[in-house]
mmCIF file of C-alpha atoms and ligand atoms in Angstrom:
data_model
loop_
_atom_site.group_PDB
_atom_site.id
_atom_site.type_symbol
_atom_site.label_atom_id
_atom_site.label_comp_id
_atom_site.label_asym_id
_atom_site.label_seq_id
_atom_site.Cartn_x
_atom_site.Cartn_y
_atom_site.Cartn_z
ATOM 1 C CA MET A 1 -16.299 4.106 5.336
ATOM 2 C CA VAL A 2 -13.264 2.824 3.449
ATOM 3 C CA HIS A 3 -10.031 3.576 5.299
ATOM 4 C CA LEU A 4 -7.297 5.669 3.743
ATOM 5 C CA GLY A 5 -3.708 4.547 4.197
ATOM 6 C CA VAL A 6 -1.310 7.301 3.135
ATOM 7 C CA ASN A 7 1.980 6.116 1.657
ATOM 8 C CA ILE A 8 4.708 8.603 2.609
ATOM 9 C CA ASP A 9 7.614 6.995 0.695
ATOM 10 C CA HIS A 10 7.958 9.852 -1.754
ATOM 11 C CA VAL A 11 8.582 12.373 0.989
ATOM 12 C CA ALA A 12 11.670 10.282 1.719
ATOM 13 C CA THR A 13 12.439 10.164 -2.016
ATOM 14 C CA VAL A 14 12.817 13.962 -2.016
ATOM 15 C CA ARG A 15 15.030 13.811 1.073
ATOM 16 C CA GLN A 16 17.232 11.135 -0.478
ATOM 17 C CA ALA A 17 17.688 13.247 -3.620
ATOM 18 C CA ARG A 18 20.127 15.284 -1.482
ATOM 19 C CA ARG A 19 20.944 12.693 1.201
ATOM 20 C CA THR A 20 19.966 15.303 3.769
ATOM 21 C CA ASP A 21 17.467 15.400 6.633
ATOM 22 C CA GLU A 22 14.514 17.143 4.988
ATOM 23 C CA PRO A 23 11.687 16.687 4.241
ATOM 24 C CA ASP A 24 11.160 14.181 7.040
ATOM 25 C CA PRO A 25 8.700 11.364 6.224
ATOM 26 C CA VAL A 26 8.027 10.974 9.962
ATOM 27 C CA TRP A 27 6.800 14.572 10.099
ATOM 28 C CA ALA A 28 4.771 13.899 6.942
ATOM 29 C CA ALA A 29 3.107 10.949 8.665
ATOM 30 C CA ALA A 30 2.021 13.140 11.582
ATOM 31 C CA GLU A 31 0.666 15.749 9.169
ATOM 32 C CA ALA A 32 -1.186 13.027 7.230
ATOM 33 C CA GLU A 33 -2.791 11.837 10.446
ATOM 34 C CA LEU A 34 -3.843 15.410 11.272
ATOM 35 C CA GLY A 35 -5.451 15.532 7.810
ATOM 36 C CA GLY A 36 -7.506 12.440 8.613
ATOM 37 C CA ALA A 37 -5.405 9.482 7.416
ATOM 38 C CA ASP A 38 -6.607 6.208 8.892
ATOM 39 C CA GLY A 39 -3.180 4.683 8.548
ATOM 40 C CA ILE A 40 0.386 5.329 7.400
ATOM 41 C CA THR A 41 2.054 3.088 4.847
ATOM 42 C CA PHE A 42 5.772 2.894 4.124
ATOM 43 C CA HIS A 43 7.908 0.560 2.051
ATOM 44 C CA LEU A 44 11.291 -0.383 3.494
ATOM 45 C CA ARG A 45 12.990 -1.467 0.288
ATOM 46 C CA GLU A 46 16.031 -3.703 0.296
ATOM 47 C CA ASP A 47 18.059 -0.941 -1.398
ATOM 48 C CA ARG A 48 16.749 1.714 1.102
ATOM 49 C CA ARG A 49 16.209 4.097 -1.788
ATOM 50 C CA HIS A 50 13.701 6.211 0.142
ATOM 51 C CA ILE A 51 12.549 5.020 3.578
ATOM 52 C CA CYS A 52 15.456 4.006 5.802
ATOM 53 C CA ASP A 53 15.705 2.022 9.033
ATOM 54 C CA ARG A 54 15.634 5.173 11.182
ATOM 55 C CA ASP A 55 12.310 6.194 9.566
ATOM 56 C CA ALA A 56 10.801 2.778 10.234
ATOM 57 C CA ARG A 57 11.817 2.930 13.906
ATOM 58 C CA LEU A 58 10.462 6.449 14.417
ATOM 59 C CA LEU A 59 7.236 5.698 12.531
ATOM 60 C CA LYS A 60 6.668 2.761 14.824
ATOM 61 C CA GLU A 61 7.100 5.059 17.836
ATOM 62 C CA THR A 62 5.014 7.956 16.562
ATOM 63 C CA VAL A 63 2.225 6.746 14.284
ATOM 64 C CA ALA A 64 -0.993 6.851 16.279
ATOM 65 C CA THR A 65 -3.276 5.247 13.679
ATOM 66 C CA LYS A 66 -2.353 2.052 11.853
ATOM 67 C CA LEU A 67 1.186 1.391 10.664
ATOM 68 C CA ASN A 68 1.416 -0.648 7.478
ATOM 69 C CA MET A 69 4.834 -1.810 6.283
ATOM 70 C CA GLU A 70 5.162 -2.779 2.638
ATOM 71 C CA MET A 71 7.943 -5.267 2.192
ATOM 72 C CA ALA A 72 9.570 -7.967 0.118
ATOM 73 C CA ILE A 73 9.728 -11.473 1.553
ATOM 74 C CA ALA A 74 13.543 -11.320 1.783
ATOM 75 C CA LYS A 75 14.857 -12.733 5.077
ATOM 76 C CA GLU A 76 16.615 -9.511 6.156
ATOM 77 C CA ILE A 77 13.405 -7.522 5.739
ATOM 78 C CA VAL A 78 11.212 -10.144 7.423
ATOM 79 C CA ASP A 79 13.668 -10.083 10.374
ATOM 80 C CA ILE A 80 13.288 -6.297 10.619
ATOM 81 C CA ALA A 81 9.473 -6.503 10.415
ATOM 82 C CA CYS A 82 9.344 -9.162 13.145
ATOM 83 C CA ASP A 83 11.435 -6.892 15.334
ATOM 84 C CA LEU A 84 9.504 -3.705 14.515
ATOM 85 C CA GLN A 85 6.041 -5.256 14.785
ATOM 86 C CA PRO A 86 3.996 -2.827 12.677
ATOM 87 C CA ASP A 87 0.226 -3.361 12.799
ATOM 88 C CA GLN A 88 0.205 -4.772 9.281
ATOM 89 C CA CYS A 89 2.719 -6.017 6.724
ATOM 90 C CA SER A 90 1.852 -5.921 3.032
ATOM 91 C CA LEU A 91 3.948 -8.335 1.024
ATOM 92 C CA VAL A 92 4.967 -6.932 -2.340
ATOM 93 C CA PRO A 93 7.247 -8.030 -5.184
ATOM 94 C CA GLU A 94 10.438 -5.999 -5.402
ATOM 95 C CA ARG A 95 12.812 -5.499 -8.289
ATOM 96 C CA ARG A 96 15.765 -3.141 -8.065
ATOM 97 C CA GLU A 97 15.300 -1.659 -11.524
ATOM 98 C CA GLU A 98 11.635 -0.720 -11.033
ATOM 99 C CA LEU A 99 10.509 2.870 -10.335
ATOM 100 C CA THR A 100 7.741 1.645 -8.041
ATOM 101 C CA THR A 101 6.087 -1.665 -7.241
ATOM 102 C CA GLU A 102 4.872 -2.984 -10.568
ATOM 103 C CA GLY A 103 2.047 -5.518 -10.526
ATOM 104 C CA GLY A 104 1.362 -7.933 -7.733
ATOM 105 C CA LEU A 105 3.227 -10.612 -5.868
ATOM 106 C CA ASP A 106 3.068 -14.025 -7.566
ATOM 107 C CA VAL A 107 1.838 -15.992 -4.535
ATOM 108 C CA VAL A 108 1.057 -19.066 -6.638
ATOM 109 C CA ARG A 109 4.639 -19.314 -7.876
ATOM 110 C CA HIS A 110 6.312 -18.391 -4.590
ATOM 111 C CA ARG A 111 3.780 -20.125 -2.355
ATOM 112 C CA ARG A 112 6.358 -21.784 -0.096
ATOM 113 C CA ASP A 113 8.480 -18.676 0.518
ATOM 114 C CA VAL A 114 5.432 -16.433 0.956
ATOM 115 C CA GLY A 115 3.909 -18.945 3.377
ATOM 116 C CA ALA A 116 7.131 -19.051 5.436
ATOM 117 C CA ALA A 117 7.219 -15.237 5.672
ATOM 118 C CA VAL A 118 3.504 -15.097 6.598
ATOM 119 C CA ASP A 119 4.048 -17.682 9.364
ATOM 120 C CA ARG A 120 6.910 -15.702 10.894
ATOM 121 C CA LEU A 121 4.995 -12.398 10.792
ATOM 122 C CA ARG A 122 1.806 -13.921 12.196
ATOM 123 C CA GLU A 123 3.777 -15.421 15.076
ATOM 124 C CA ARG A 124 4.650 -11.833 16.009
ATOM 125 C CA GLY A 125 0.979 -10.838 15.992
ATOM 126 C CA ILE A 126 1.202 -8.889 12.721
ATOM 127 C CA VAL A 127 -1.749 -8.841 10.303
ATOM 128 C CA VAL A 128 -0.470 -9.911 6.887
ATOM 129 C CA SER A 129 -1.743 -8.699 3.545
ATOM 130 C CA ALA A 130 -0.508 -9.659 0.070
ATOM 131 C CA PHE A 131 -0.420 -7.163 -2.776
ATOM 132 C CA ILE A 132 -1.652 -9.137 -5.755
ATOM 133 C CA GLU A 133 -3.377 -8.785 -9.092
ATOM 134 C CA PRO A 134 -7.135 -9.414 -9.060
ATOM 135 C CA ILE A 135 -6.748 -13.008 -10.247
ATOM 136 C CA ALA A 136 -8.798 -15.713 -8.514
ATOM 137 C CA GLU A 137 -5.981 -18.253 -8.111
ATOM 138 C CA GLN A 138 -3.646 -15.634 -6.609
ATOM 139 C CA ILE A 139 -6.324 -14.568 -4.127
ATOM 140 C CA ARG A 140 -7.058 -18.163 -3.121
ATOM 141 C CA ALA A 141 -3.333 -18.851 -2.710
ATOM 142 C CA ALA A 142 -2.980 -15.775 -0.456
ATOM 143 C CA ALA A 143 -5.773 -17.103 1.752
ATOM 144 C CA GLU A 144 -4.261 -20.596 1.784
ATOM 145 C CA VAL A 145 -0.844 -19.369 2.978
ATOM 146 C CA GLY A 146 -2.484 -17.549 5.891
ATOM 147 C CA CYS A 147 -2.936 -13.933 4.775
ATOM 148 C CA ALA A 148 -5.766 -12.095 6.517
ATOM 149 C CA ALA A 149 -6.063 -9.529 3.736
ATOM 150 C CA VAL A 150 -5.210 -8.925 0.113
ATOM 151 C CA GLU A 151 -4.476 -5.593 -1.491
ATOM 152 C CA LEU A 152 -5.754 -5.776 -5.041
ATOM 153 C CA TRP A 153 -3.534 -4.018 -7.583
ATOM 154 C CA THR A 154 -5.602 -1.144 -8.986
ATOM 155 C CA GLY A 155 -2.918 -0.275 -11.541
ATOM 156 C CA GLY A 156 -4.859 -2.089 -14.285
ATOM 157 C CA TYR A 157 -7.691 0.394 -13.778
ATOM 158 C CA ALA A 158 -5.392 3.398 -13.277
ATOM 159 C CA HIS A 159 -3.466 2.670 -16.480
ATOM 160 C CA ALA A 160 -6.510 1.760 -18.617
ATOM 161 C CA ARG A 161 -6.847 4.128 -21.566
ATOM 162 C CA THR A 162 -9.951 3.003 -23.477
ATOM 163 C CA PRO A 163 -13.506 2.495 -22.181
ATOM 164 C CA ASP A 164 -13.123 -1.251 -22.874
ATOM 165 C CA GLU A 165 -9.916 -1.409 -20.843
ATOM 166 C CA VAL A 166 -11.561 0.508 -17.999
ATOM 167 C CA ALA A 167 -14.595 -1.816 -18.038
ATOM 168 C CA ALA A 168 -12.393 -4.937 -18.090
ATOM 169 C CA SER A 169 -10.213 -3.677 -15.234
ATOM 170 C CA LEU A 170 -13.252 -2.836 -13.093
ATOM 171 C CA GLU A 171 -14.758 -6.237 -13.828
ATOM 172 C CA ALA A 172 -11.518 -7.877 -12.700
ATOM 173 C CA LEU A 173 -11.579 -5.867 -9.463
ATOM 174 C CA ARG A 174 -15.236 -6.772 -8.838
ATOM 175 C CA GLY A 175 -14.401 -10.451 -9.375
ATOM 176 C CA GLY A 176 -11.374 -10.136 -7.101
ATOM 177 C CA ILE A 177 -13.429 -8.599 -4.314
ATOM 178 C CA SER A 178 -15.963 -11.381 -4.489
ATOM 179 C CA VAL A 179 -13.339 -14.178 -4.480
ATOM 180 C CA GLY A 180 -11.554 -12.443 -1.600
ATOM 181 C CA GLN A 181 -14.735 -12.235 0.417
ATOM 182 C CA GLU A 182 -15.550 -15.898 -0.324
ATOM 183 C CA CYS A 183 -12.125 -16.786 1.088
ATOM 184 C CA GLY A 184 -12.797 -14.725 4.217
ATOM 185 C CA LEU A 185 -10.188 -12.115 3.351
ATOM 186 C CA VAL A 186 -10.340 -8.388 4.024
ATOM 187 C CA VAL A 187 -9.926 -6.652 0.656
ATOM 188 C CA HIS A 188 -7.785 -3.554 0.158
ATOM 189 C CA GLY A 189 -6.895 -1.699 -3.018
ATOM 190 C CA GLY A 190 -3.971 0.363 -4.139
ATOM 191 C CA HIS A 191 -1.610 1.630 -6.795
ATOM 192 C CA GLY A 192 -2.083 4.473 -9.239
ATOM 193 C CA LEU A 193 -5.124 5.953 -7.497
ATOM 194 C CA THR A 194 -5.421 9.726 -7.869
ATOM 195 C CA TYR A 195 -7.804 12.593 -7.081
ATOM 196 C CA ARG A 196 -9.127 12.216 -10.633
ATOM 197 C CA ASN A 197 -9.676 8.468 -10.816
ATOM 198 C CA VAL A 198 -10.483 7.397 -7.248
ATOM 199 C CA SER A 199 -14.255 7.997 -7.409
ATOM 200 C CA THR A 200 -14.969 4.955 -9.592
ATOM 201 C CA VAL A 201 -13.245 2.435 -7.330
ATOM 202 C CA ALA A 202 -14.460 4.244 -4.209
ATOM 203 C CA THR A 203 -18.062 3.553 -5.209
ATOM 204 C CA MET A 204 -17.382 -0.195 -5.582
ATOM 205 C CA ALA A 205 -18.623 -2.143 -2.577
ATOM 206 C CA GLY A 206 -16.131 -4.352 -0.778
ATOM 207 C CA PHE A 207 -12.941 -2.348 -0.357
ATOM 208 C CA ALA A 208 -11.981 -1.863 3.287
ATOM 209 C CA GLU A 209 -8.840 0.197 2.671
ATOM 210 C CA PHE A 210 -7.066 2.121 -0.085
ATOM 211 C CA ASN A 211 -3.372 2.824 0.025
ATOM 212 C CA ILE A 212 -2.480 5.956 -1.898
ATOM 213 C CA GLY A 213 0.924 7.597 -2.155
ATOM 214 C CA HIS A 214 2.148 9.365 -5.254
ATOM 215 C CA SER A 215 -0.919 11.485 -5.929
ATOM 216 C CA ILE A 216 -1.268 12.649 -2.319
ATOM 217 C CA VAL A 217 2.424 13.527 -1.936
ATOM 218 C CA SER A 218 2.298 15.352 -5.293
ATOM 219 C CA ARG A 219 -0.687 17.403 -4.156
ATOM 220 C CA ALA A 220 0.962 18.033 -0.795
ATOM 221 C CA VAL A 221 3.827 19.854 -2.532
ATOM 222 C CA PHE A 222 1.334 22.626 -3.320
ATOM 223 C CA THR A 223 -1.220 22.411 -0.519
ATOM 224 C CA GLY A 224 0.626 20.811 2.380
ATOM 225 C CA MET A 225 0.148 17.227 3.495
ATOM 226 C CA ARG A 226 -2.703 17.914 5.898
ATOM 227 C CA ALA A 227 -4.889 19.559 3.238
ATOM 228 C CA ALA A 228 -3.943 16.972 0.590
ATOM 229 C CA VAL A 229 -5.044 14.104 2.819
ATOM 230 C CA ALA A 230 -8.231 15.914 3.898
ATOM 231 C CA GLU A 231 -9.117 16.410 0.232
ATOM 232 C CA MET A 232 -8.688 12.703 -0.563
ATOM 233 C CA LYS A 233 -10.706 11.784 2.517
ATOM 234 C CA SER A 234 -13.533 14.049 1.405
ATOM 235 C CA LEU A 235 -13.583 12.356 -2.038
ATOM 236 C CA LEU A 236 -13.837 8.955 -0.350
ATOM 237 C CA GLU A 237 -16.661 10.281 1.780
ATOM 238 C CA ARG A 238 -18.491 11.717 -1.241
ATOM 239 C CA TYR A 239 -18.107 8.588 -3.397
ATOM 240 C CA GLN A 240 -19.112 5.841 -1.003
ATOM 241 C CA PRO A 241 -20.658 2.592 -2.232
ATOM 242 C CA GLN A 242 -24.433 2.687 -2.409
ATOM 243 C CA GLU A 243 -26.215 0.487 0.102
ATOM 244 C CA SER A 244 -27.843 -2.412 -1.774
HETATM 245 N N1 PXP B 301 0.029 -0.214 -2.494
HETATM 246 C C1 PXP B 301 1.213 -0.832 -2.717
HETATM 247 C C2 PXP B 301 1.343 -2.255 -2.323
HETATM 248 C C3 PXP B 301 2.295 -0.141 -3.290
HETATM 249 O O1 PXP B 301 3.464 -0.776 -3.490
HETATM 250 C C4 PXP B 301 2.143 1.223 -3.603
HETATM 251 C C5 PXP B 301 3.298 1.986 -4.163
HETATM 252 O O2 PXP B 301 4.290 2.098 -3.203
HETATM 253 C C6 PXP B 301 0.907 1.828 -3.324
HETATM 254 C C7 PXP B 301 -0.137 1.081 -2.804
HETATM 255 C C8 PXP B 301 0.678 3.265 -3.593
HETATM 256 O O3 PXP B 301 0.712 3.492 -4.962
HETATM 257 P P1 PXP B 301 0.702 4.971 -5.501
HETATM 258 O O4 PXP B 301 1.971 5.607 -5.054
HETATM 259 O O5 PXP B 301 0.620 4.794 -6.984
HETATM 260 O O6 PXP B 301 -0.504 5.647 -4.919
#
């Protein structure tokens, strides 16, 4: 079954709203694991707007499943990742003015810098994934610079408003999965997935992992993290790809 990586950044966003010590994203990660998360994802941003260095250190010590660090390819952050050695690093674009990661990393344009970051992370035994749009040349470039996985940006699907837009976004994801598999990459998906829209992508064959944050943390405000994660897991179980 597809694995669920739970992104706990927004628990830290609430904490940072008051610069206090609650709610603790490290506690949220443990609760997410008790709810059935297959992995915990966090993004250590250069501006430390939510997750901070202390969280990253404690997550590394306490997460019992798979720890996935989202990160820019900036030298300071690559240094931290090499030191921390999470199970996986997902390379993302990062702009200070954005609310969240918008769109994918342009691996074609930044091939040399991405390749250098991938080399350093791989030397430390870290599996590297690139968060990219479902575009064939980006996927091929990710494979060429040494990524083992790609996380296809599902925002195109999540933001689609008309049936034509939905169909086009799903077609792009299908194409992306097949190019990824041809290149020998493990294919993940993420961004904008919710309890309402996840079923359609969950039934597509080829995704090994979804990373979901905002919707799960939002639900957790009302139900608690453990129940929110269990509910998403049960949707993924109900809407599995059909065997062909
Ligand atoms: N995957 C990546 C690479 C992301 O940057 C994010 C947002 O932090 C997510 C998945 C999760 O997106 P969302 O919060 O919309 O579920």
